[in-house]
Amino acid sequence: MSSSLPDVDFDNLHNLLGYHLRRAQVAVFKDFEAAVGSESITPGLLGALTIIGANEGLSQNMLADALALDRSTLVSVIDKLEARQLVKREKSPQDRRRHALFLTNDGREVLARTKQKVVEHEKKISQGMSPEERAKLIDLLRGLYK
Amino acid sequence: MSSSLPDVDFDNLHNLLGYHLRRAQVAVFKDFEAAVGSESITPGLLGALTIIGANEGLSQNMLADALALDRSTLVSVIDKLEARQLVKREKSPQDRRRHALFLTNDGREVLARTKQKVVEHEKKISQGMSPEERAKLIDLLRGLYK
DNA sequence: TATTGTTATACTCTATAACTATA
DNA sequence: TATAGTTATAGAGTATAACAATA
């Protein structure tokens, strides 16, 4: 049994965007895991995979900027994807400081399969809202960081 | 200089709720830190402090349920608040397995000051939307986890 | 000098499993 | 047996600072 009581007073918490943002993010992350768990891909890894797939040869710094991550953070993201042989780094011939990023064939397959699952996951989590509400939600969320 | 190019292709990422949720959460968390940073209170600590303040004497399990956290996770939250002397644990006389949670006088002061700052922070992050949009956003976020 | 990627390090947030004490 | 809290451990996600190779 749960130990929750029906009468906990939330004070002003329920009027804080930050609070609902965290709750929503945790819930959506969990559902994402359940939906694509068999591929062992997290939202962060999928984001990187998606952008590499659509921009093969881009550098780590470009990818870090696109995902709004620090470049040191991106190193471990790429390390994980490379360890799973979904992505490969290649020295850029134009600028040998850079690593050009590419999907492997495995990476392309996993991305395709995962995309399919993510479409279903997104449909599931937004089943309680209309397409217009979903678009509005995305719009309002963008307003919070752009 | 940034290394971003204007032409990174985001594929379907911009149509995923999960993606915008993460971006928004990171941005809002950062602004929260900047706004209340001088108190060294994170959103999670504030949530706990708020609910304890409005429900003095509640148990750790009740609080964990209210915040949707595991009870082991809550232990470290309370440890941090107690180390800062904002909260105190007391053995419940009714059920000696339980810890009843209370704010200290410091806790009450920090909570009051922080609440004020959070109101300003919330106003700032939602300045781009109308009050109706803000309410709608909260409503839609709730739909994602309830 | 500046940029790209890496490493070392650190901090937050979260959970599962096994434990103690109490009920 | 079951619950409340704790500990040990783990893993995701994030960053800053210092460094080597290259520009």
mmCIF file of C-alpha atoms (C1' of nucleotides) in Angstrom:
data_model
loop_
_atom_site.group_PDB
_atom_site.id
_atom_site.type_symbol
_atom_site.label_atom_id
_atom_site.label_comp_id
_atom_site.label_asym_id
_atom_site.label_seq_id
_atom_site.Cartn_x
_atom_site.Cartn_y
_atom_site.Cartn_z
ATOM 1 C CA MET A 1 0.000 0.000 0.000
ATOM 2 C CA SER A 2 0.981 3.561 -0.609
ATOM 3 C CA SER A 3 1.416 5.810 2.396
ATOM 4 C CA SER A 4 0.055 8.885 0.670
ATOM 5 C CA LEU A 5 -2.733 10.715 2.370
ATOM 6 C CA PRO A 6 -5.345 12.460 0.280
ATOM 7 C CA ASP A 7 -4.843 15.698 2.155
ATOM 8 C CA VAL A 8 -1.272 16.797 1.628
ATOM 9 C CA ASP A 9 -1.254 20.554 1.088
ATOM 10 C CA PHE A 10 0.816 21.500 -1.952
ATOM 11 C CA ASP A 11 0.825 25.200 -1.147
ATOM 12 C CA ASN A 12 1.790 27.114 -4.307
ATOM 13 C CA LEU A 13 3.702 24.216 -5.878
ATOM 14 C CA HIS A 14 0.905 23.446 -8.283
ATOM 15 C CA ASN A 15 1.139 26.938 -9.689
ATOM 16 C CA LEU A 16 4.836 26.633 -10.561
ATOM 17 C CA LEU A 17 5.810 25.850 -14.119
ATOM 18 C CA GLY A 18 9.088 24.381 -12.951
ATOM 19 C CA TYR A 19 7.317 21.808 -10.805
ATOM 20 C CA HIS A 20 5.047 20.538 -13.561
ATOM 21 C CA LEU A 21 7.928 20.571 -16.001
ATOM 22 C CA ARG A 22 9.923 18.233 -13.810
ATOM 23 C CA ARG A 23 6.987 15.891 -13.200
ATOM 24 C CA ALA A 24 6.176 15.773 -16.890
ATOM 25 C CA GLN A 25 9.759 15.217 -17.876
ATOM 26 C CA VAL A 26 10.233 12.310 -15.488
ATOM 27 C CA ALA A 27 6.984 10.688 -16.631
ATOM 28 C CA VAL A 28 7.729 11.119 -20.322
ATOM 29 C CA PHE A 29 11.278 9.854 -19.892
ATOM 30 C CA LYS A 30 9.937 6.733 -18.164
ATOM 31 C CA ASP A 31 7.432 6.061 -20.892
ATOM 32 C CA PHE A 32 10.149 6.582 -23.485
ATOM 33 C CA GLU A 33 12.301 3.978 -21.751
ATOM 34 C CA ALA A 34 9.421 1.521 -21.659
ATOM 35 C CA ALA A 35 8.627 2.137 -25.319
ATOM 36 C CA VAL A 36 12.139 1.853 -26.767
ATOM 37 C CA GLY A 37 13.766 0.035 -23.863
ATOM 38 C CA SER A 38 14.627 -2.997 -25.962
ATOM 39 C CA GLU A 39 17.021 -0.809 -27.963
ATOM 40 C CA SER A 40 18.633 0.648 -24.832
ATOM 41 C CA ILE A 41 18.443 4.112 -26.315
ATOM 42 C CA THR A 42 17.813 7.120 -24.069
ATOM 43 C CA PRO A 43 16.254 10.354 -25.303
ATOM 44 C CA GLY A 44 19.678 11.980 -25.298
ATOM 45 C CA LEU A 45 21.266 9.247 -27.378
ATOM 46 C CA LEU A 46 18.344 9.299 -29.795
ATOM 47 C CA GLY A 47 18.724 13.052 -30.234
ATOM 48 C CA ALA A 48 22.376 12.649 -31.136
ATOM 49 C CA LEU A 49 21.661 9.704 -33.437
ATOM 50 C CA THR A 50 18.905 11.611 -35.202
ATOM 51 C CA ILE A 51 21.014 14.664 -35.896
ATOM 52 C CA ILE A 52 24.016 12.629 -37.023
ATOM 53 C CA GLY A 53 21.730 10.680 -39.338
ATOM 54 C CA ALA A 54 20.404 13.862 -40.899
ATOM 55 C CA ASN A 55 23.815 15.573 -41.064
ATOM 56 C CA GLU A 56 26.447 12.924 -41.664
ATOM 57 C CA GLY A 57 29.981 14.226 -41.383
ATOM 58 C CA LEU A 58 29.162 17.013 -38.934
ATOM 59 C CA SER A 59 31.655 17.719 -36.156
ATOM 60 C CA GLN A 60 31.244 17.098 -32.454
ATOM 61 C CA ASN A 61 31.088 20.814 -31.734
ATOM 62 C CA MET A 62 28.335 21.310 -34.288
ATOM 63 C CA LEU A 63 26.373 18.482 -32.725
ATOM 64 C CA ALA A 64 26.941 19.833 -29.222
ATOM 65 C CA ASP A 65 25.589 23.196 -30.317
ATOM 66 C CA ALA A 66 22.569 21.622 -31.966
ATOM 67 C CA LEU A 67 21.724 19.695 -28.806
ATOM 68 C CA ALA A 68 22.646 22.565 -26.490
ATOM 69 C CA LEU A 69 25.210 20.433 -24.688
ATOM 70 C CA ASP A 70 28.725 21.285 -23.594
ATOM 71 C CA ARG A 71 31.363 19.721 -25.858
ATOM 72 C CA SER A 72 32.770 17.720 -22.951
ATOM 73 C CA THR A 73 29.318 16.264 -22.362
ATOM 74 C CA LEU A 74 29.079 15.291 -25.990
ATOM 75 C CA VAL A 75 32.279 13.267 -25.783
ATOM 76 C CA SER A 76 30.617 10.722 -23.498
ATOM 77 C CA VAL A 77 27.482 10.651 -25.635
ATOM 78 C CA ILE A 78 29.556 9.765 -28.694
ATOM 79 C CA ASP A 79 31.651 7.332 -26.649
ATOM 80 C CA LYS A 80 28.487 5.420 -25.780
ATOM 81 C CA LEU A 81 27.201 5.397 -29.336
ATOM 82 C CA GLU A 82 30.573 4.321 -30.668
ATOM 83 C CA ALA A 83 30.905 1.567 -28.063
ATOM 84 C CA ARG A 84 27.590 0.217 -29.324
ATOM 85 C CA GLN A 85 28.904 0.575 -32.886
ATOM 86 C CA LEU A 86 26.064 2.840 -33.918
ATOM 87 C CA VAL A 87 28.307 5.780 -34.784
ATOM 88 C CA LYS A 88 31.873 6.188 -35.968
ATOM 89 C CA ARG A 89 34.318 9.069 -35.658
ATOM 90 C CA GLU A 90 36.584 9.921 -38.590
ATOM 91 C CA LYS A 91 39.333 12.514 -38.728
ATOM 92 C CA SER A 92 38.182 15.366 -40.926
ATOM 93 C CA PRO A 93 40.632 15.786 -43.839
ATOM 94 C CA GLN A 94 39.901 19.540 -44.051
ATOM 95 C CA ASP A 95 40.590 20.233 -40.384
ATOM 96 C CA ARG A 96 42.410 17.509 -38.569
ATOM 97 C CA ARG A 97 41.294 18.767 -35.168
ATOM 98 C CA ARG A 98 37.764 17.745 -36.026
ATOM 99 C CA HIS A 99 35.994 14.433 -35.882
ATOM 100 C CA ALA A 100 33.432 13.934 -38.589
ATOM 101 C CA LEU A 101 30.567 11.795 -37.306
ATOM 102 C CA PHE A 102 28.804 9.073 -39.274
ATOM 103 C CA LEU A 103 26.206 6.410 -38.601
ATOM 104 C CA THR A 104 27.198 2.797 -39.063
ATOM 105 C CA ASN A 105 24.795 0.437 -40.786
ATOM 106 C CA ASP A 106 23.761 -0.764 -37.344
ATOM 107 C CA GLY A 107 23.203 2.855 -36.358
ATOM 108 C CA ARG A 108 20.943 3.421 -39.327
ATOM 109 C CA GLU A 109 18.913 0.320 -38.496
ATOM 110 C CA VAL A 110 18.565 1.157 -34.829
ATOM 111 C CA LEU A 111 17.598 4.732 -35.688
ATOM 112 C CA ALA A 112 14.900 3.542 -38.098
ATOM 113 C CA ARG A 113 13.458 1.038 -35.632
ATOM 114 C CA THR A 114 13.607 3.508 -32.752
ATOM 115 C CA LYS A 115 11.950 6.278 -34.742
ATOM 116 C CA GLN A 116 8.999 3.992 -35.304
ATOM 117 C CA LYS A 117 8.723 3.244 -31.596
ATOM 118 C CA VAL A 118 9.098 6.892 -30.665
ATOM 119 C CA VAL A 119 6.220 7.832 -32.947
ATOM 120 C CA GLU A 120 4.017 5.404 -31.011
ATOM 121 C CA HIS A 121 5.368 6.629 -27.680
ATOM 122 C CA GLU A 122 4.626 10.244 -28.608
ATOM 123 C CA LYS A 123 1.144 9.292 -29.736
ATOM 124 C CA LYS A 124 0.553 7.534 -26.427
ATOM 125 C CA ILE A 125 1.727 10.337 -24.153
ATOM 126 C CA SER A 126 -0.250 12.951 -26.044
ATOM 127 C CA GLN A 127 -3.429 10.911 -26.367
ATOM 128 C CA GLY A 128 -5.181 13.159 -23.864
ATOM 129 C CA MET A 129 -4.819 16.273 -26.004
ATOM 130 C CA SER A 130 -5.927 17.386 -29.430
ATOM 131 C CA PRO A 131 -3.390 17.896 -32.237
ATOM 132 C CA GLU A 132 -3.891 21.640 -31.782
ATOM 133 C CA GLU A 133 -3.166 21.370 -28.076
ATOM 134 C CA ARG A 134 -0.077 19.292 -28.776
ATOM 135 C CA ALA A 135 1.212 21.913 -31.204
ATOM 136 C CA LYS A 136 0.436 24.642 -28.701
ATOM 137 C CA LEU A 137 2.274 22.753 -25.976
ATOM 138 C CA ILE A 138 5.382 22.460 -28.139
ATOM 139 C CA ASP A 139 5.107 26.125 -28.983
ATOM 140 C CA LEU A 140 4.866 27.170 -25.345
ATOM 141 C CA LEU A 141 7.757 24.905 -24.349
ATOM 142 C CA ARG A 142 9.917 26.468 -27.054
ATOM 143 C CA GLY A 143 9.056 29.837 -25.613
ATOM 144 C CA LEU A 144 10.694 28.733 -22.376
ATOM 145 C CA TYR A 145 14.115 28.203 -23.901
ATOM 146 C CA LYS A 146 14.327 30.264 -27.086
ATOM 147 C CA MET B 1 32.754 32.030 -31.424
ATOM 148 C CA SER B 2 30.160 29.309 -31.640
ATOM 149 C CA SER B 3 30.740 26.528 -34.122
ATOM 150 C CA SER B 4 27.067 26.099 -34.938
ATOM 151 C CA LEU B 5 26.073 26.290 -38.551
ATOM 152 C CA PRO B 6 22.706 27.728 -39.430
ATOM 153 C CA ASP B 7 21.825 24.661 -41.454
ATOM 154 C CA VAL B 8 21.857 21.683 -39.122
ATOM 155 C CA ASP B 9 18.926 19.466 -40.057
ATOM 156 C CA PHE B 10 16.913 18.508 -36.978
ATOM 157 C CA ASP B 11 14.896 15.858 -38.817
ATOM 158 C CA ASN B 12 11.790 15.082 -36.726
ATOM 159 C CA LEU B 13 13.333 16.144 -33.416
ATOM 160 C CA HIS B 14 11.433 19.416 -33.374
ATOM 161 C CA ASN B 15 8.165 17.531 -33.492
ATOM 162 C CA LEU B 16 8.922 15.469 -30.383
ATOM 163 C CA LEU B 17 7.419 16.548 -27.088
ATOM 164 C CA GLY B 18 10.214 14.810 -25.213
ATOM 165 C CA TYR B 19 12.854 16.924 -26.914
ATOM 166 C CA HIS B 20 11.216 20.257 -26.111
ATOM 167 C CA LEU B 21 10.472 19.104 -22.607
ATOM 168 C CA ARG B 22 14.152 18.455 -21.944
ATOM 169 C CA ARG B 23 15.260 21.739 -23.480
ATOM 170 C CA ALA B 24 12.669 23.665 -21.503
ATOM 171 C CA GLN B 25 13.499 21.894 -18.285
ATOM 172 C CA VAL B 26 17.221 22.590 -18.582
ATOM 173 C CA ALA B 27 16.596 26.255 -19.386
ATOM 174 C CA VAL B 28 14.099 26.752 -16.580
ATOM 175 C CA PHE B 29 16.338 24.959 -14.102
ATOM 176 C CA LYS B 30 19.222 27.241 -15.056
ATOM 177 C CA ASP B 31 17.132 30.356 -14.642
ATOM 178 C CA PHE B 32 15.890 29.061 -11.302
ATOM 179 C CA GLU B 33 19.486 28.609 -10.145
ATOM 180 C CA ALA B 34 20.366 32.119 -11.247
ATOM 181 C CA ALA B 35 17.299 33.556 -9.529
ATOM 182 C CA VAL B 36 17.615 31.818 -6.164
ATOM 183 C CA GLY B 37 21.275 30.827 -6.418
ATOM 184 C CA SER B 38 22.248 32.866 -3.420
ATOM 185 C CA GLU B 39 20.129 30.559 -1.255
ATOM 186 C CA SER B 40 21.671 27.424 -2.804
ATOM 187 C CA ILE B 41 18.238 25.882 -3.138
ATOM 188 C CA THR B 42 17.453 23.620 -6.083
ATOM 189 C CA PRO B 43 13.934 23.087 -7.405
ATOM 190 C CA GLY B 44 13.829 19.692 -5.729
ATOM 191 C CA LEU B 45 14.849 21.059 -2.342
ATOM 192 C CA LEU B 46 12.332 23.864 -2.652
ATOM 193 C CA GLY B 47 9.553 21.390 -3.407
ATOM 194 C CA ALA B 48 10.374 19.449 -0.265
ATOM 195 C CA LEU B 49 10.675 22.597 1.826
ATOM 196 C CA THR B 50 7.353 23.900 0.545
ATOM 197 C CA ILE B 51 5.434 20.743 1.328
ATOM 198 C CA ILE B 52 7.019 20.354 4.748
ATOM 199 C CA GLY B 53 6.141 23.983 5.500
ATOM 200 C CA ALA B 54 2.515 23.414 4.580
ATOM 201 C CA ASN B 55 2.271 20.033 6.333
ATOM 202 C CA GLU B 56 4.515 20.124 9.366
ATOM 203 C CA GLY B 57 4.885 16.762 11.030
ATOM 204 C CA LEU B 58 4.312 14.702 7.924
ATOM 205 C CA SER B 59 6.423 11.567 7.445
ATOM 206 C CA GLN B 60 9.139 10.961 4.887
ATOM 207 C CA ASN B 61 7.000 8.460 3.035
ATOM 208 C CA MET B 62 4.134 10.928 2.752
ATOM 209 C CA LEU B 63 6.514 13.523 1.404
ATOM 210 C CA ALA B 64 8.060 11.061 -1.031
ATOM 211 C CA ASP B 65 4.596 10.223 -2.343
ATOM 212 C CA ALA B 66 3.676 13.874 -2.660
ATOM 213 C CA LEU B 67 6.826 14.597 -4.679
ATOM 214 C CA ALA B 68 6.658 11.335 -6.636
ATOM 215 C CA LEU B 69 10.099 10.307 -5.419
ATOM 216 C CA ASP B 70 11.333 6.981 -4.140
ATOM 217 C CA ARG B 71 11.735 6.949 -0.359
ATOM 218 C CA SER B 72 15.458 6.256 -0.691
ATOM 219 C CA THR B 73 15.764 9.336 -2.856
ATOM 220 C CA LEU B 74 13.975 11.375 -0.235
ATOM 221 C CA VAL B 75 16.480 10.386 2.427
ATOM 222 C CA SER B 76 19.226 12.343 0.697
ATOM 223 C CA VAL B 77 16.915 15.295 0.091
ATOM 224 C CA ILE B 78 16.162 15.495 3.807
ATOM 225 C CA ASP B 79 19.825 14.873 4.659
ATOM 226 C CA LYS B 80 20.751 17.957 2.657
ATOM 227 C CA LEU B 81 18.034 20.107 4.200
ATOM 228 C CA GLU B 82 18.934 18.920 7.674
ATOM 229 C CA ALA B 83 22.656 19.542 7.101
ATOM 230 C CA ARG B 84 21.738 23.122 6.223
ATOM 231 C CA GLN B 85 19.572 23.220 9.345
ATOM 232 C CA LEU B 86 16.448 24.108 7.393
ATOM 233 C CA VAL B 87 14.547 20.995 8.440
ATOM 234 C CA LYS B 88 14.572 18.682 11.431
ATOM 235 C CA ARG B 89 13.529 15.058 11.826
ATOM 236 C CA GLU B 90 11.728 13.980 14.973
ATOM 237 C CA LYS B 91 10.702 10.495 15.998
ATOM 238 C CA SER B 92 6.944 10.212 15.755
ATOM 239 C CA PRO B 93 5.521 9.269 19.176
ATOM 240 C CA GLN B 94 2.574 7.454 17.563
ATOM 241 C CA ASP B 95 4.703 5.266 15.332
ATOM 242 C CA ARG B 96 8.339 5.140 16.228
ATOM 243 C CA ARG B 97 9.358 3.925 12.777
ATOM 244 C CA ARG B 98 8.376 7.292 11.372
ATOM 245 C CA HIS B 99 10.192 10.573 11.221
ATOM 246 C CA ALA B 100 7.984 13.603 11.538
ATOM 247 C CA LEU B 101 9.415 16.490 9.528
ATOM 248 C CA PHE B 102 9.475 20.134 10.639
ATOM 249 C CA LEU B 103 10.943 23.378 9.401
ATOM 250 C CA THR B 104 13.450 25.140 11.609
ATOM 251 C CA ASN B 105 13.217 28.897 12.006
ATOM 252 C CA ASP B 106 15.985 29.166 9.422
ATOM 253 C CA GLY B 107 13.964 26.911 7.162
ATOM 254 C CA ARG B 108 10.940 29.154 7.468
ATOM 255 C CA GLU B 109 12.999 32.221 6.643
ATOM 256 C CA VAL B 110 14.728 30.635 3.667
ATOM 257 C CA LEU B 111 11.401 29.342 2.388
ATOM 258 C CA ALA B 112 9.818 32.778 2.626
ATOM 259 C CA ARG B 113 12.736 34.503 0.903
ATOM 260 C CA THR B 114 12.969 31.834 -1.768
ATOM 261 C CA LYS B 115 9.245 31.899 -2.491
ATOM 262 C CA GLN B 116 9.556 35.574 -3.251
ATOM 263 C CA LYS B 117 12.435 34.972 -5.649
ATOM 264 C CA VAL B 118 10.646 32.063 -7.285
ATOM 265 C CA VAL B 119 7.628 34.237 -7.982
ATOM 266 C CA GLU B 120 9.904 36.614 -9.874
ATOM 267 C CA HIS B 121 11.647 33.761 -11.635
ATOM 268 C CA GLU B 122 8.318 32.308 -12.740
ATOM 269 C CA LYS B 123 7.181 35.686 -13.952
ATOM 270 C CA LYS B 124 10.379 36.073 -15.942
ATOM 271 C CA ILE B 125 10.291 32.699 -17.669
ATOM 272 C CA SER B 126 6.642 33.065 -18.598
ATOM 273 C CA GLN B 127 6.884 36.672 -19.742
ATOM 274 C CA GLY B 128 6.442 35.588 -23.360
ATOM 275 C CA MET B 129 2.997 34.108 -22.755
ATOM 276 C CA SER B 130 -0.356 35.357 -21.576
ATOM 277 C CA PRO B 131 -1.780 34.250 -18.219
ATOM 278 C CA GLU B 132 -4.218 32.062 -20.134
ATOM 279 C CA GLU B 133 -1.394 30.436 -22.049
ATOM 280 C CA ARG B 134 0.527 29.873 -18.856
ATOM 281 C CA ALA B 135 -2.484 28.162 -17.282
ATOM 282 C CA LYS B 136 -2.962 26.103 -20.411
ATOM 283 C CA LEU B 137 0.695 25.082 -20.375
ATOM 284 C CA ILE B 138 0.425 23.865 -16.792
ATOM 285 C CA ASP B 139 -2.747 22.024 -17.684
ATOM 286 C CA LEU B 140 -1.144 20.277 -20.643
ATOM 287 C CA LEU B 141 1.950 19.368 -18.627
ATOM 288 C CA ARG B 142 -0.264 17.823 -15.950
ATOM 289 C CA GLY B 143 -1.898 15.776 -18.657
ATOM 290 C CA LEU B 144 1.490 14.204 -19.363
ATOM 291 C CA TYR B 145 1.907 12.730 -15.911
ATOM 292 C CA LYS B 146 -1.549 12.374 -14.374
ATOM 293 C "C1'" DT C 1 46.502 32.762 -29.992
ATOM 294 C "C1'" DA C 2 42.146 30.203 -30.777
ATOM 295 C "C1'" DT C 3 39.615 25.947 -31.623
ATOM 296 C "C1'" DT C 4 38.560 20.811 -31.286
ATOM 297 C "C1'" DG C 5 38.341 17.121 -28.777
ATOM 298 C "C1'" DT C 6 39.682 14.714 -24.426
ATOM 299 C "C1'" DT C 7 40.293 13.802 -19.566
ATOM 300 C "C1'" DA C 8 39.701 14.433 -14.710
ATOM 301 C "C1'" DT C 9 36.603 15.757 -11.628
ATOM 302 C "C1'" DA C 10 32.359 17.014 -9.538
ATOM 303 C "C1'" DC C 11 27.535 17.722 -8.753
ATOM 304 C "C1'" DT C 12 22.347 16.744 -9.300
ATOM 305 C "C1'" DC C 13 18.722 13.623 -9.783
ATOM 306 C "C1'" DT C 14 16.993 9.253 -9.741
ATOM 307 C "C1'" DA C 15 16.356 4.219 -8.667
ATOM 308 C "C1'" DT C 16 16.909 -0.925 -6.840
ATOM 309 C "C1'" DA C 17 18.202 -4.096 -3.326
ATOM 310 C "C1'" DA C 18 19.347 -5.319 1.117
ATOM 311 C "C1'" DC C 19 19.347 -3.941 5.822
ATOM 312 C "C1'" DT C 20 17.466 -2.250 10.780
ATOM 313 C "C1'" DA C 21 13.883 -0.951 13.778
ATOM 314 C "C1'" DT C 22 9.532 -1.078 14.610
ATOM 315 C "C1'" DA C 23 4.621 -2.378 13.995
ATOM 316 C "C1'" DT D 1 4.802 -10.395 7.785
ATOM 317 C "C1'" DA D 2 4.695 -5.539 6.479
ATOM 318 C "C1'" DT D 3 6.193 -0.753 6.822
ATOM 319 C "C1'" DA D 4 9.527 3.376 7.664
ATOM 320 C "C1'" DG D 5 13.710 4.778 7.078
ATOM 321 C "C1'" DT D 6 18.677 3.935 5.841
ATOM 322 C "C1'" DT D 7 22.722 2.507 3.302
ATOM 323 C "C1'" DA D 8 25.357 0.916 -0.548
ATOM 324 C "C1'" DT D 9 25.520 1.087 -5.079
ATOM 325 C "C1'" DA D 10 24.550 2.385 -9.691
ATOM 326 C "C1'" DG D 11 23.528 5.026 -13.754
ATOM 327 C "C1'" DA D 12 21.818 9.109 -16.380
ATOM 328 C "C1'" DG D 13 22.681 13.827 -17.196
ATOM 329 C "C1'" DT D 14 25.145 17.876 -16.796
ATOM 330 C "C1'" DA D 15 29.156 21.164 -16.191
ATOM 331 C "C1'" DT D 16 34.088 23.465 -15.409
ATOM 332 C "C1'" DA D 17 38.994 23.470 -15.869
ATOM 333 C "C1'" DA D 18 43.182 22.000 -17.761
ATOM 334 C "C1'" DC D 19 45.453 19.735 -21.527
ATOM 335 C "C1'" DA D 20 47.269 18.055 -26.402
ATOM 336 C "C1'" DA D 21 46.930 18.443 -31.215
ATOM 337 C "C1'" DT D 22 46.021 21.324 -34.772
ATOM 338 C "C1'" DA D 23 44.826 25.658 -36.987
#
